[in-house]
Amino acid sequence: MDKADFVVVANRLPVDRTVGADGEDAWRRSPGGLVTALEPVMQKADGAWVGWTGQPDVELEPFEFEGTLLVPVRLSAEDIELYYEGFSNDTIWPLYHDVIAEPRYSRVWWDAYVRVNRRFAEAAAEAASDGATVWVQDYQLQLVPRMLRNLRPDLVIGYFHHIPFPAYGLYSQLPWRRQVLEGLLGADVIGFQRVADAGNFARAVRRQLRYDTKASGIAVPNSDGTTRRALAKAFPISIDASSYIELARREDVQARARQIRESLGNPSRIFLGVDRLDYTKGIRHRLKAYGELLTEGKLSVQDVTLVQVASPSRERVAAYVQLRDEIELTVGRIDGDFDTMGHTAIRYLHQAYPREEMVALFLAADVMLVTALRDGMNLVAKEYVASRIDNRGVLILSEFAGAADELGTAVRVNPHDIEGLKEAMMRAVEMTPGEQGRRMRAARRRVLEHSVEDWSREFLAALAEFHHGRSA
């Protein structure tokens, strides 16, 4: 296998396996946020990407795809159940999202997490050339940096954490808290979405490991008695704004936006929510606020419609099955109470859509509802802003999403405060075009000035600089 100077390690490969018209296997680029974020970097680097194919028990040799060497890691059905659905998404995900759902702690899941992380680390060590840069992605692979450093001390290792990192009082619940911190500190640079997340990590390191933490880095002891430094810092992720602007300018996308409004009965205001079906996204809270506004007569289905896109997510995890049932019962009740023959209160769509359709929805929507109870960043907020080339529309944004640190002119809300959420929704409905323009122009300026390429460039520059300074 050819060796690469730049290696990305992520839970999934950036491609999906499909069957072509001729019955042969084919690959297409995945639509996920991480793939979109790293695509520009991979196109410029002659690199490799280590990850799972997305299908159990598939054994494949490394192969080329659009100039990138893809290195598949085999996961069995048991690995997926224990490492992915279990430890990653039923332990780490709820714990790191402020215990909105109760985390479950299983030693069997932890053992699988260690085993699978080692498999990813070994694959990355095999793919990397001498002195290569390896960039590990996200919470499924928190042990990989340390394992990789033990296998290949010559490598420059970065890690980026796409979800929140919890306050110490919550993090300390984790039975394997020291092992996870030590795993992350195998990296030279550990990146987070928000300054608060980097601070939470540093506090956990101080409390659990008693390492010295300063702005210049964290003192990490080596096995030979020497000390090296690791840097924990915020690098807020962004989007490829130009691609959304390009789509928003297309006549067929604009025509589709008009068609969407017409299909909804041409309401005076359209609310829009676009989320994975996840308990962290605050979908129940926005439905409750919207239903109360209809009950109180402050909104009418003749004038307002809520479109809720909830793409399928982790459908074998019990908490997600229960969440879907709750949301669909709520939608059915509200629609049953308020729908007329010509107008619907909520258009609920439990499916994923291509980017062209999403931009058409962004153009059709007067108010974007991002009411996450906890979110690392939430790129949908930035996608909506980028798509609004008319400088109109209102973004209602949870203060608990990382995007709130950057999009200061959004209407900020605490989604737990249902009355406050209702007031924000009424304020958005009544906002003048002039105020919409002022707010949206400022938000768009921020999104356009800080693209996903800037994010990756800043992280990799910090990694190169910090590693150079550490080894000098």
Tab-separated table of C-alpha atoms in Angstrom:
chain	number	residue	atom	x	y	z
A	1	MET	CA	0.000	0.000	0.000
A	2	ASP	CA	1.243	3.491	-0.852
A	3	LYS	CA	2.088	5.670	2.149
A	4	ALA	CA	0.495	9.100	2.586
A	5	ASP	CA	1.916	12.312	4.040
A	6	PHE	CA	-1.545	13.398	5.236
A	7	VAL	CA	-4.031	10.948	6.776
A	8	VAL	CA	-7.569	11.562	8.025
A	9	VAL	CA	-8.983	9.043	10.499
A	10	ALA	CA	-12.763	9.104	10.941
A	11	ASN	CA	-15.471	6.637	11.901
A	12	ARG	CA	-16.768	6.573	8.297
A	13	LEU	CA	-15.100	6.702	4.919
A	14	PRO	CA	-16.162	9.717	2.806
A	15	VAL	CA	-18.053	7.435	0.380
A	16	ASP	CA	-21.193	5.272	0.320
A	17	ARG	CA	-21.302	1.896	-1.377
A	18	THR	CA	-24.014	1.496	-4.021
A	19	VAL	CA	-24.926	-1.011	-6.709
A	20	GLY	CA	-24.750	0.376	-10.261
A	21	ALA	CA	-27.153	-0.317	-13.114
A	22	ASP	CA	-24.824	-3.087	-14.288
A	23	GLY	CA	-25.046	-4.811	-10.906
A	24	GLU	CA	-21.455	-3.894	-10.019
A	25	ASP	CA	-20.436	-2.196	-6.786
A	26	ALA	CA	-19.913	1.539	-7.092
A	27	TRP	CA	-18.941	4.336	-4.732
A	28	ARG	CA	-20.342	7.847	-4.381
A	29	ARG	CA	-19.283	10.703	-2.137
A	30	SER	CA	-21.182	10.834	1.156
A	31	PRO	CA	-23.384	13.852	1.908
A	32	GLY	CA	-22.342	14.168	5.583
A	33	GLY	CA	-21.081	17.334	7.242
A	34	LEU	CA	-17.621	15.968	8.061
A	35	VAL	CA	-17.072	14.883	4.460
A	36	THR	CA	-18.148	18.302	3.205
A	37	ALA	CA	-15.844	19.968	5.724
A	38	LEU	CA	-12.754	17.955	4.800
A	39	GLU	CA	-13.352	17.588	1.058
A	40	PRO	CA	-11.375	20.750	0.134
A	41	VAL	CA	-8.409	19.610	2.246
A	42	MET	CA	-8.341	16.134	0.742
A	43	GLN	CA	-8.555	17.506	-2.791
A	44	LYS	CA	-5.416	19.573	-2.231
A	45	ALA	CA	-3.450	16.899	-0.380
A	46	ASP	CA	-2.359	13.606	-1.852
A	47	GLY	CA	-3.752	11.974	1.236
A	48	ALA	CA	-5.407	8.903	2.691
A	49	TRP	CA	-8.670	8.507	4.617
A	50	VAL	CA	-9.056	5.689	7.153
A	51	GLY	CA	-12.625	4.704	8.051
A	52	TRP	CA	-15.436	2.170	8.094
A	53	THR	CA	-17.414	1.462	4.906
A	54	GLY	CA	-20.798	1.774	6.649
A	55	GLN	CA	-21.639	-1.910	6.160
A	56	PRO	CA	-20.907	-4.736	8.631
A	57	ASP	CA	-18.422	-7.512	7.915
A	58	VAL	CA	-17.108	-5.995	4.669
A	59	GLU	CA	-13.415	-6.726	4.097
A	60	LEU	CA	-11.871	-4.511	1.423
A	61	GLU	CA	-8.357	-3.644	0.345
A	62	PRO	CA	-7.379	0.064	0.170
A	63	PHE	CA	-8.539	1.730	-3.054
A	64	GLU	CA	-8.412	5.092	-4.842
A	65	PHE	CA	-11.428	7.403	-5.082
A	66	GLU	CA	-11.200	10.825	-6.748
A	67	GLY	CA	-7.509	11.168	-5.954
A	68	THR	CA	-7.729	10.019	-2.313
A	69	LEU	CA	-6.510	6.677	-0.998
A	70	LEU	CA	-9.338	5.116	1.028
A	71	VAL	CA	-8.336	2.621	3.719
A	72	PRO	CA	-11.368	0.593	4.878
A	73	VAL	CA	-11.522	-0.621	8.483
A	74	ARG	CA	-13.645	-3.738	8.919
A	75	LEU	CA	-16.335	-3.645	11.624
A	76	SER	CA	-18.410	-6.688	12.486
A	77	ALA	CA	-22.112	-6.502	13.344
A	78	GLU	CA	-21.078	-6.967	16.994
A	79	ASP	CA	-18.554	-4.093	16.748
A	80	ILE	CA	-21.292	-1.813	15.417
A	81	GLU	CA	-23.668	-2.798	18.204
A	82	LEU	CA	-21.134	-2.420	21.025
A	83	TYR	CA	-18.614	0.229	19.901
A	84	TYR	CA	-20.856	2.455	17.745
A	85	GLU	CA	-24.454	2.110	18.914
A	86	GLY	CA	-23.371	1.273	22.439
A	87	PHE	CA	-20.385	3.204	23.777
A	88	SER	CA	-20.225	5.985	21.176
A	89	ASN	CA	-23.929	6.794	20.957
A	90	ASP	CA	-25.472	5.497	24.188
A	91	THR	CA	-22.617	6.490	26.533
A	92	ILE	CA	-20.484	9.309	25.113
A	93	TRP	CA	-23.139	11.138	23.049
A	94	PRO	CA	-25.668	11.685	25.888
A	95	LEU	CA	-22.939	12.335	28.471
A	96	TYR	CA	-21.247	14.974	26.315
A	97	HIS	CA	-24.620	16.596	25.513
A	98	ASP	CA	-25.296	17.535	29.147
A	99	VAL	CA	-27.051	14.247	30.000
A	100	ILE	CA	-30.213	15.322	28.137
A	101	ALA	CA	-30.764	11.561	27.915
A	102	GLU	CA	-29.293	9.220	30.514
A	103	PRO	CA	-25.917	7.716	29.534
A	104	ARG	CA	-25.480	3.980	29.996
A	105	TYR	CA	-22.154	2.636	31.232
A	106	SER	CA	-21.244	-0.871	30.084
A	107	ARG	CA	-17.870	-2.555	30.474
A	108	VAL	CA	-18.592	-4.715	27.434
A	109	TRP	CA	-19.185	-1.562	25.354
A	110	TRP	CA	-15.961	-0.009	26.680
A	111	ASP	CA	-13.923	-3.109	25.816
A	112	ALA	CA	-15.311	-2.955	22.259
A	113	TYR	CA	-14.506	0.773	22.049
A	114	VAL	CA	-10.881	0.093	23.020
A	115	ARG	CA	-10.626	-2.800	20.572
A	116	VAL	CA	-12.066	-0.858	17.623
A	117	ASN	CA	-10.043	2.280	18.379
A	118	ARG	CA	-6.901	0.139	18.295
A	119	ARG	CA	-7.930	-1.208	14.895
A	120	PHE	CA	-8.289	2.340	13.530
A	121	ALA	CA	-4.939	3.371	15.052
A	122	GLU	CA	-3.159	0.399	13.481
A	123	ALA	CA	-4.684	1.135	10.069
A	124	ALA	CA	-3.596	4.798	10.302
A	125	ALA	CA	-0.075	3.805	11.395
A	126	GLU	CA	0.158	1.518	8.375
A	127	ALA	CA	-1.080	4.199	5.946
A	128	ALA	CA	1.155	7.067	7.149
A	129	SER	CA	4.580	7.847	5.718
A	130	ASP	CA	7.536	8.839	7.901
A	131	GLY	CA	6.775	12.076	9.771
A	132	ALA	CA	3.274	12.292	8.270
A	133	THR	CA	0.448	14.426	9.666
A	134	VAL	CA	-2.557	12.435	10.930
A	135	TRP	CA	-5.850	14.184	11.737
A	136	VAL	CA	-8.239	12.130	13.897
A	137	GLN	CA	-11.911	13.123	13.891
A	138	ASP	CA	-14.472	13.033	16.668
A	139	TYR	CA	-15.796	11.250	19.701
A	140	GLN	CA	-15.901	7.713	18.289
A	141	LEU	CA	-12.076	7.686	18.168
A	142	GLN	CA	-10.928	9.441	21.343
A	143	LEU	CA	-8.356	6.750	22.165
A	144	VAL	CA	-6.701	6.740	18.739
A	145	PRO	CA	-4.256	9.680	19.290
A	146	ARG	CA	-2.495	7.991	22.229
A	147	MET	CA	-2.499	4.563	20.555
A	148	LEU	CA	-1.119	6.088	17.375
A	149	ARG	CA	1.619	7.937	19.238
A	150	ASN	CA	2.692	4.693	20.896
A	151	LEU	CA	2.784	2.950	17.513
A	152	ARG	CA	4.375	5.818	15.545
A	153	PRO	CA	6.090	8.474	17.680
A	154	ASP	CA	7.385	10.127	14.475
A	155	LEU	CA	3.884	11.306	13.451
A	156	VAL	CA	2.351	14.761	13.868
A	157	ILE	CA	-1.085	14.059	15.366
A	158	GLY	CA	-4.136	16.315	15.498
A	159	TYR	CA	-7.593	15.581	16.886
A	160	PHE	CA	-10.808	17.539	16.353
A	161	HIS	CA	-13.822	17.117	18.624
A	162	HIS	CA	-16.994	17.969	16.671
A	163	ILE	CA	-19.438	17.695	19.598
A	164	PRO	CA	-19.452	19.520	22.955
A	165	PHE	CA	-17.053	18.571	25.740
A	166	PRO	CA	-18.960	18.565	29.037
A	167	ALA	CA	-18.316	20.409	32.270
A	168	TYR	CA	-16.238	18.436	34.752
A	169	GLY	CA	-19.173	17.667	37.063
A	170	LEU	CA	-20.751	15.681	34.221
A	171	TYR	CA	-17.574	14.309	32.653
A	172	SER	CA	-16.460	12.879	35.999
A	173	GLN	CA	-19.342	10.355	35.832
A	174	LEU	CA	-17.499	8.436	33.095
A	175	PRO	CA	-15.884	5.315	34.620
A	176	TRP	CA	-13.085	5.504	32.014
A	177	ARG	CA	-12.517	9.255	32.329
A	178	ARG	CA	-8.730	9.027	32.781
A	179	GLN	CA	-8.253	6.677	29.827
A	180	VAL	CA	-10.215	8.972	27.509
A	181	LEU	CA	-8.251	12.067	28.586
A	182	GLU	CA	-4.969	10.211	28.136
A	183	GLY	CA	-6.164	9.031	24.736
A	184	LEU	CA	-6.917	12.570	23.570
A	185	LEU	CA	-3.627	13.900	24.922
A	186	GLY	CA	-1.791	11.656	22.491
A	187	ALA	CA	-2.456	14.441	19.968
A	188	ASP	CA	-0.254	17.500	19.550
A	189	VAL	CA	-3.311	19.727	19.057
A	190	ILE	CA	-6.814	18.927	20.362
A	191	GLY	CA	-9.385	21.155	18.666
A	192	PHE	CA	-12.859	22.052	19.953
A	193	GLN	CA	-15.840	23.988	18.588
A	194	ARG	CA	-16.071	26.539	21.420
A	195	VAL	CA	-13.700	28.187	23.879
A	196	ALA	CA	-15.885	26.782	26.678
A	197	ASP	CA	-15.341	23.221	25.420
A	198	ALA	CA	-11.552	23.659	25.380
A	199	GLY	CA	-11.809	25.072	28.919
A	200	ASN	CA	-13.884	22.114	30.103
A	201	PHE	CA	-11.287	19.727	28.695
A	202	ALA	CA	-8.392	21.562	30.364
A	203	ARG	CA	-10.228	21.528	33.716
A	204	ALA	CA	-10.850	17.786	33.416
A	205	VAL	CA	-7.140	17.245	32.714
A	206	ARG	CA	-6.178	19.302	35.780
A	207	ARG	CA	-8.683	17.570	38.058
A	208	GLN	CA	-8.134	14.001	36.866
A	209	LEU	CA	-4.517	13.842	35.704
A	210	ARG	CA	-3.004	16.755	37.668
A	211	TYR	CA	-1.154	17.940	34.566
A	212	ASP	CA	-0.044	21.556	34.295
A	213	THR	CA	-2.354	23.452	31.883
A	214	LYS	CA	-1.549	26.912	30.544
A	215	ALA	CA	-2.431	28.945	27.462
A	216	SER	CA	0.801	27.726	25.892
A	217	GLY	CA	-0.272	24.115	26.244
A	218	ILE	CA	-0.704	21.110	28.513
A	219	ALA	CA	2.381	19.419	29.957
A	220	VAL	CA	2.067	15.704	29.104
A	221	PRO	CA	4.602	13.278	30.633
A	222	ASN	CA	6.286	10.768	28.319
A	223	SER	CA	7.069	7.189	29.317
A	224	ASP	CA	10.809	8.028	29.404
A	225	GLY	CA	10.349	10.719	32.066
A	226	THR	CA	10.492	13.688	29.676
A	227	THR	CA	7.579	16.038	29.049
A	228	ARG	CA	5.973	17.216	25.831
A	229	ARG	CA	3.291	19.843	25.344
A	230	ALA	CA	-0.147	19.473	23.785
A	231	LEU	CA	-2.439	22.346	22.837
A	232	ALA	CA	-6.208	22.404	23.501
A	233	LYS	CA	-7.908	25.246	21.621
A	234	ALA	CA	-11.165	26.278	19.932
A	235	PHE	CA	-11.351	26.066	16.125
A	236	PRO	CA	-15.019	26.696	15.232
A	237	ILE	CA	-15.982	24.742	12.131
A	238	SER	CA	-17.811	26.324	9.204
A	239	ILE	CA	-19.276	25.513	5.776
A	240	ASP	CA	-18.415	25.989	2.121
A	241	ALA	CA	-20.612	29.090	1.872
A	242	SER	CA	-19.902	29.636	-1.824
A	243	SER	CA	-21.582	26.346	-2.749
A	244	TYR	CA	-24.789	27.424	-0.986
A	245	ILE	CA	-24.713	30.860	-2.607
A	246	GLU	CA	-24.242	29.257	-6.015
A	247	LEU	CA	-27.268	27.006	-5.478
A	248	ALA	CA	-29.375	29.861	-4.110
A	249	ARG	CA	-28.738	31.849	-7.313
A	250	ARG	CA	-29.880	29.048	-9.613
A	251	GLU	CA	-33.208	29.734	-11.298
A	252	ASP	CA	-34.430	26.155	-10.844
A	253	VAL	CA	-33.743	26.277	-7.090
A	254	GLN	CA	-35.539	29.620	-6.760
A	255	ALA	CA	-38.457	28.206	-8.778
A	256	ARG	CA	-38.555	25.217	-6.433
A	257	ALA	CA	-38.686	27.587	-3.434
A	258	ARG	CA	-41.745	29.309	-4.929
A	259	GLN	CA	-43.303	25.924	-5.615
A	260	ILE	CA	-42.782	24.899	-1.972
A	261	ARG	CA	-44.609	28.030	-0.768
A	262	GLU	CA	-47.470	27.380	-3.181
A	263	SER	CA	-47.765	23.735	-2.094
A	264	LEU	CA	-48.161	24.956	1.499
A	265	GLY	CA	-50.999	27.322	0.532
A	266	ASN	CA	-48.835	30.464	0.244
A	267	PRO	CA	-48.772	31.260	3.979
A	268	SER	CA	-47.533	34.704	4.964
A	269	ARG	CA	-44.800	33.104	7.121
A	270	ILE	CA	-43.064	29.721	6.950
A	271	PHE	CA	-41.148	28.390	9.954
A	272	LEU	CA	-38.496	25.776	9.166
A	273	GLY	CA	-36.656	23.240	11.294
A	274	VAL	CA	-33.975	20.984	9.764
A	275	ASP	CA	-32.409	18.443	12.090
A	276	ARG	CA	-31.294	14.901	12.526
A	277	LEU	CA	-33.966	13.176	14.606
A	278	ASP	CA	-32.046	13.555	17.858
A	279	TYR	CA	-33.039	14.454	21.417
A	280	THR	CA	-30.319	17.133	21.529
A	281	LYS	CA	-31.953	19.209	18.776
A	282	GLY	CA	-34.864	20.609	20.798
A	283	ILE	CA	-37.531	19.529	18.293
A	284	ARG	CA	-40.026	18.770	21.066
A	285	HIS	CA	-39.511	22.224	22.567
A	286	ARG	CA	-40.195	24.087	19.323
A	287	LEU	CA	-43.288	21.958	18.639
A	288	LYS	CA	-44.586	22.743	22.115
A	289	ALA	CA	-44.027	26.495	21.666
A	290	TYR	CA	-45.613	26.476	18.206
A	291	GLY	CA	-48.616	24.447	19.391
A	292	GLU	CA	-49.219	26.872	22.262
A	293	LEU	CA	-49.095	29.883	19.915
A	294	LEU	CA	-51.779	28.231	17.779
A	295	THR	CA	-53.875	27.365	20.862
A	296	GLU	CA	-53.636	30.948	22.141
A	297	GLY	CA	-54.701	32.313	18.753
A	298	LYS	CA	-51.482	34.306	18.296
A	299	LEU	CA	-50.755	32.312	15.140
A	300	SER	CA	-53.197	30.864	12.623
A	301	VAL	CA	-52.733	28.022	10.130
A	302	GLN	CA	-54.193	30.313	7.461
A	303	ASP	CA	-51.121	32.526	7.911
A	304	VAL	CA	-48.304	30.324	9.224
A	305	THR	CA	-46.932	26.820	8.579
A	306	LEU	CA	-44.090	24.956	10.279
A	307	VAL	CA	-42.039	22.640	8.053
A	308	GLN	CA	-40.043	20.159	10.139
A	309	VAL	CA	-37.431	18.034	8.371
A	310	ALA	CA	-36.197	15.316	10.724
A	311	SER	CA	-33.745	13.029	8.956
A	312	PRO	CA	-33.532	9.432	10.264
A	313	SER	CA	-30.853	8.812	12.865
A	314	ARG	CA	-29.625	5.839	14.932
A	315	GLU	CA	-32.887	4.009	14.522
A	316	ARG	CA	-31.738	0.960	16.493
A	317	VAL	CA	-30.981	2.980	19.658
A	318	ALA	CA	-33.954	2.848	22.059
A	319	ALA	CA	-33.876	6.559	22.984
A	320	TYR	CA	-34.238	7.508	19.315
A	321	VAL	CA	-37.155	5.117	18.748
A	322	GLN	CA	-38.940	6.688	21.717
A	323	LEU	CA	-38.150	10.215	20.501
A	324	ARG	CA	-39.603	9.549	17.073
A	325	ASP	CA	-42.810	8.204	18.622
A	326	GLU	CA	-43.144	11.298	20.843
A	327	ILE	CA	-42.552	13.752	18.015
A	328	GLU	CA	-44.924	12.052	15.614
A	329	LEU	CA	-47.656	11.893	18.288
A	330	THR	CA	-47.194	15.620	18.949
A	331	VAL	CA	-47.274	16.491	15.234
A	332	GLY	CA	-50.405	14.384	14.747
A	333	ARG	CA	-52.165	16.032	17.679
A	334	ILE	CA	-51.340	19.591	16.554
A	335	ASP	CA	-52.308	18.882	12.941
A	336	GLY	CA	-55.501	17.182	14.066
A	337	ASP	CA	-56.471	20.170	16.190
A	338	PHE	CA	-55.622	22.952	13.730
A	339	ASP	CA	-55.442	21.728	10.118
A	340	THR	CA	-58.032	22.868	7.601
A	341	MET	CA	-58.758	21.444	4.163
A	342	GLY	CA	-56.468	24.052	2.609
A	343	HIS	CA	-53.828	24.609	5.273
A	344	THR	CA	-51.664	22.439	7.510
A	345	ALA	CA	-50.112	23.441	10.831
A	346	ILE	CA	-47.021	21.243	10.519
A	347	ARG	CA	-45.565	19.561	7.451
A	348	TYR	CA	-43.459	16.814	8.999
A	349	LEU	CA	-40.852	15.091	6.803
A	350	HIS	CA	-38.958	12.143	8.299
A	351	GLN	CA	-36.429	11.830	5.486
A	352	ALA	CA	-33.194	13.293	4.167
A	353	TYR	CA	-33.003	15.570	1.127
A	354	PRO	CA	-30.278	16.533	-1.368
A	355	ARG	CA	-28.602	19.888	-0.953
A	356	GLU	CA	-30.562	21.523	-3.817
A	357	GLU	CA	-33.850	20.788	-2.056
A	358	MET	CA	-32.482	22.039	1.258
A	359	VAL	CA	-31.439	25.364	-0.277
A	360	ALA	CA	-34.891	25.690	-1.851
A	361	LEU	CA	-36.375	25.157	1.628
A	362	PHE	CA	-34.006	27.767	3.083
A	363	LEU	CA	-35.140	30.268	0.426
A	364	ALA	CA	-38.804	29.464	1.075
A	365	ALA	CA	-38.546	29.777	4.861
A	366	ASP	CA	-39.080	33.139	6.533
A	367	VAL	CA	-37.946	31.911	9.949
A	368	MET	CA	-35.279	29.268	10.655
A	369	LEU	CA	-35.637	27.508	14.013
A	370	VAL	CA	-32.378	26.169	15.476
A	371	THR	CA	-33.400	25.296	19.029
A	372	ALA	CA	-30.736	22.760	20.013
A	373	LEU	CA	-30.545	21.952	23.711
A	374	ARG	CA	-26.812	21.375	23.194
A	375	ASP	CA	-24.832	21.352	19.955
A	376	GLY	CA	-21.149	21.482	19.101
A	377	MET	CA	-21.734	23.938	16.265
A	378	ASN	CA	-24.917	23.364	14.181
A	379	LEU	CA	-24.002	24.002	10.580
A	380	VAL	CA	-27.666	24.276	9.495
A	381	ALA	CA	-27.724	27.762	11.011
A	382	LYS	CA	-24.784	28.765	8.806
A	383	GLU	CA	-26.261	27.044	5.746
A	384	TYR	CA	-29.486	29.040	6.126
A	385	VAL	CA	-27.585	32.304	6.486
A	386	ALA	CA	-25.367	31.580	3.470
A	387	SER	CA	-28.403	30.710	1.323
A	388	ARG	CA	-30.232	33.976	2.057
A	389	ILE	CA	-28.772	35.963	-0.814
A	390	ASP	CA	-31.748	38.341	-0.507
A	391	ASN	CA	-30.604	39.354	3.015
A	392	ARG	CA	-34.029	38.447	4.370
A	393	GLY	CA	-35.278	35.850	6.793
A	394	VAL	CA	-34.871	35.484	10.551
A	395	LEU	CA	-32.607	32.987	12.334
A	396	ILE	CA	-33.812	31.946	15.796
A	397	LEU	CA	-30.748	30.374	17.391
A	398	SER	CA	-30.229	28.507	20.642
A	399	GLU	CA	-27.567	29.986	22.885
A	400	PHE	CA	-26.454	26.377	23.540
A	401	ALA	CA	-25.314	25.836	19.933
A	402	GLY	CA	-21.736	26.711	19.038
A	403	ALA	CA	-22.983	28.865	16.151
A	404	ALA	CA	-24.362	31.330	18.730
A	405	ASP	CA	-20.789	32.414	19.519
A	406	GLU	CA	-20.371	33.641	15.941
A	407	LEU	CA	-23.847	34.653	14.714
A	408	GLY	CA	-24.473	37.404	17.221
A	409	THR	CA	-27.260	39.072	15.232
A	410	ALA	CA	-29.510	35.991	15.320
A	411	VAL	CA	-32.497	36.072	17.676
A	412	ARG	CA	-30.989	34.084	20.552
A	413	VAL	CA	-33.133	31.854	22.746
A	414	ASN	CA	-32.940	29.490	25.668
A	415	PRO	CA	-34.992	26.614	24.223
A	416	HIS	CA	-35.889	25.359	27.695
A	417	ASP	CA	-37.764	28.651	28.221
A	418	ILE	CA	-40.956	27.919	26.270
A	419	GLU	CA	-42.410	31.396	26.911
A	420	GLY	CA	-39.170	32.998	25.748
A	421	LEU	CA	-39.184	30.776	22.647
A	422	LYS	CA	-42.772	31.793	21.887
A	423	GLU	CA	-41.837	35.472	22.230
A	424	ALA	CA	-38.892	34.979	19.843
A	425	MET	CA	-41.144	33.285	17.282
A	426	MET	CA	-43.667	36.146	17.432
A	427	ARG	CA	-40.847	38.678	17.190
A	428	ALA	CA	-39.582	36.890	14.058
A	429	VAL	CA	-43.055	36.873	12.484
A	430	GLU	CA	-43.430	40.609	13.082
A	431	MET	CA	-39.852	41.690	12.253
A	432	THR	CA	-39.636	44.425	9.630
A	433	PRO	CA	-37.712	43.863	6.375
A	434	GLY	CA	-35.259	46.565	7.450
A	435	GLU	CA	-34.352	44.812	10.705
A	436	GLN	CA	-34.177	41.459	8.939
A	437	GLY	CA	-31.726	42.960	6.455
A	438	ARG	CA	-29.471	44.454	9.124
A	439	ARG	CA	-29.285	41.217	11.068
A	440	MET	CA	-28.885	38.925	8.070
A	441	ARG	CA	-26.168	41.025	6.402
A	442	ALA	CA	-24.042	40.898	9.552
A	443	ALA	CA	-24.555	37.146	9.945
A	444	ARG	CA	-23.752	36.498	6.286
A	445	ARG	CA	-20.593	38.572	6.542
A	446	ARG	CA	-19.354	36.317	9.362
A	447	VAL	CA	-20.176	33.086	7.482
A	448	LEU	CA	-18.583	34.340	4.255
A	449	GLU	CA	-15.441	35.549	6.014
A	450	HIS	CA	-14.832	32.243	7.822
A	451	SER	CA	-15.253	29.248	5.507
A	452	VAL	CA	-14.616	25.584	6.121
A	453	GLU	CA	-11.339	25.949	4.235
A	454	ASP	CA	-10.315	28.623	6.749
A	455	TRP	CA	-11.194	26.200	9.562
A	456	SER	CA	-9.063	23.369	8.232
A	457	ARG	CA	-6.218	25.683	7.249
A	458	GLU	CA	-6.132	27.293	10.716
A	459	PHE	CA	-6.173	23.937	12.479
A	460	LEU	CA	-3.442	22.411	10.329
A	461	ALA	CA	-1.325	25.577	10.567
A	462	ALA	CA	-1.612	25.503	14.370
A	463	LEU	CA	-0.730	21.803	14.345
A	464	ALA	CA	2.345	22.361	12.182
A	465	GLU	CA	3.468	25.398	14.200
A	466	PHE	CA	2.886	23.814	17.590
A	467	HIS	CA	4.612	20.593	16.617
A	468	HIS	CA	7.566	22.529	15.195
A	469	GLY	CA	7.838	24.580	18.370
A	470	ARG	CA	7.574	21.488	20.563
A	471	SER	CA	10.253	19.585	18.674
A	472	ALA	CA	12.618	22.538	18.193
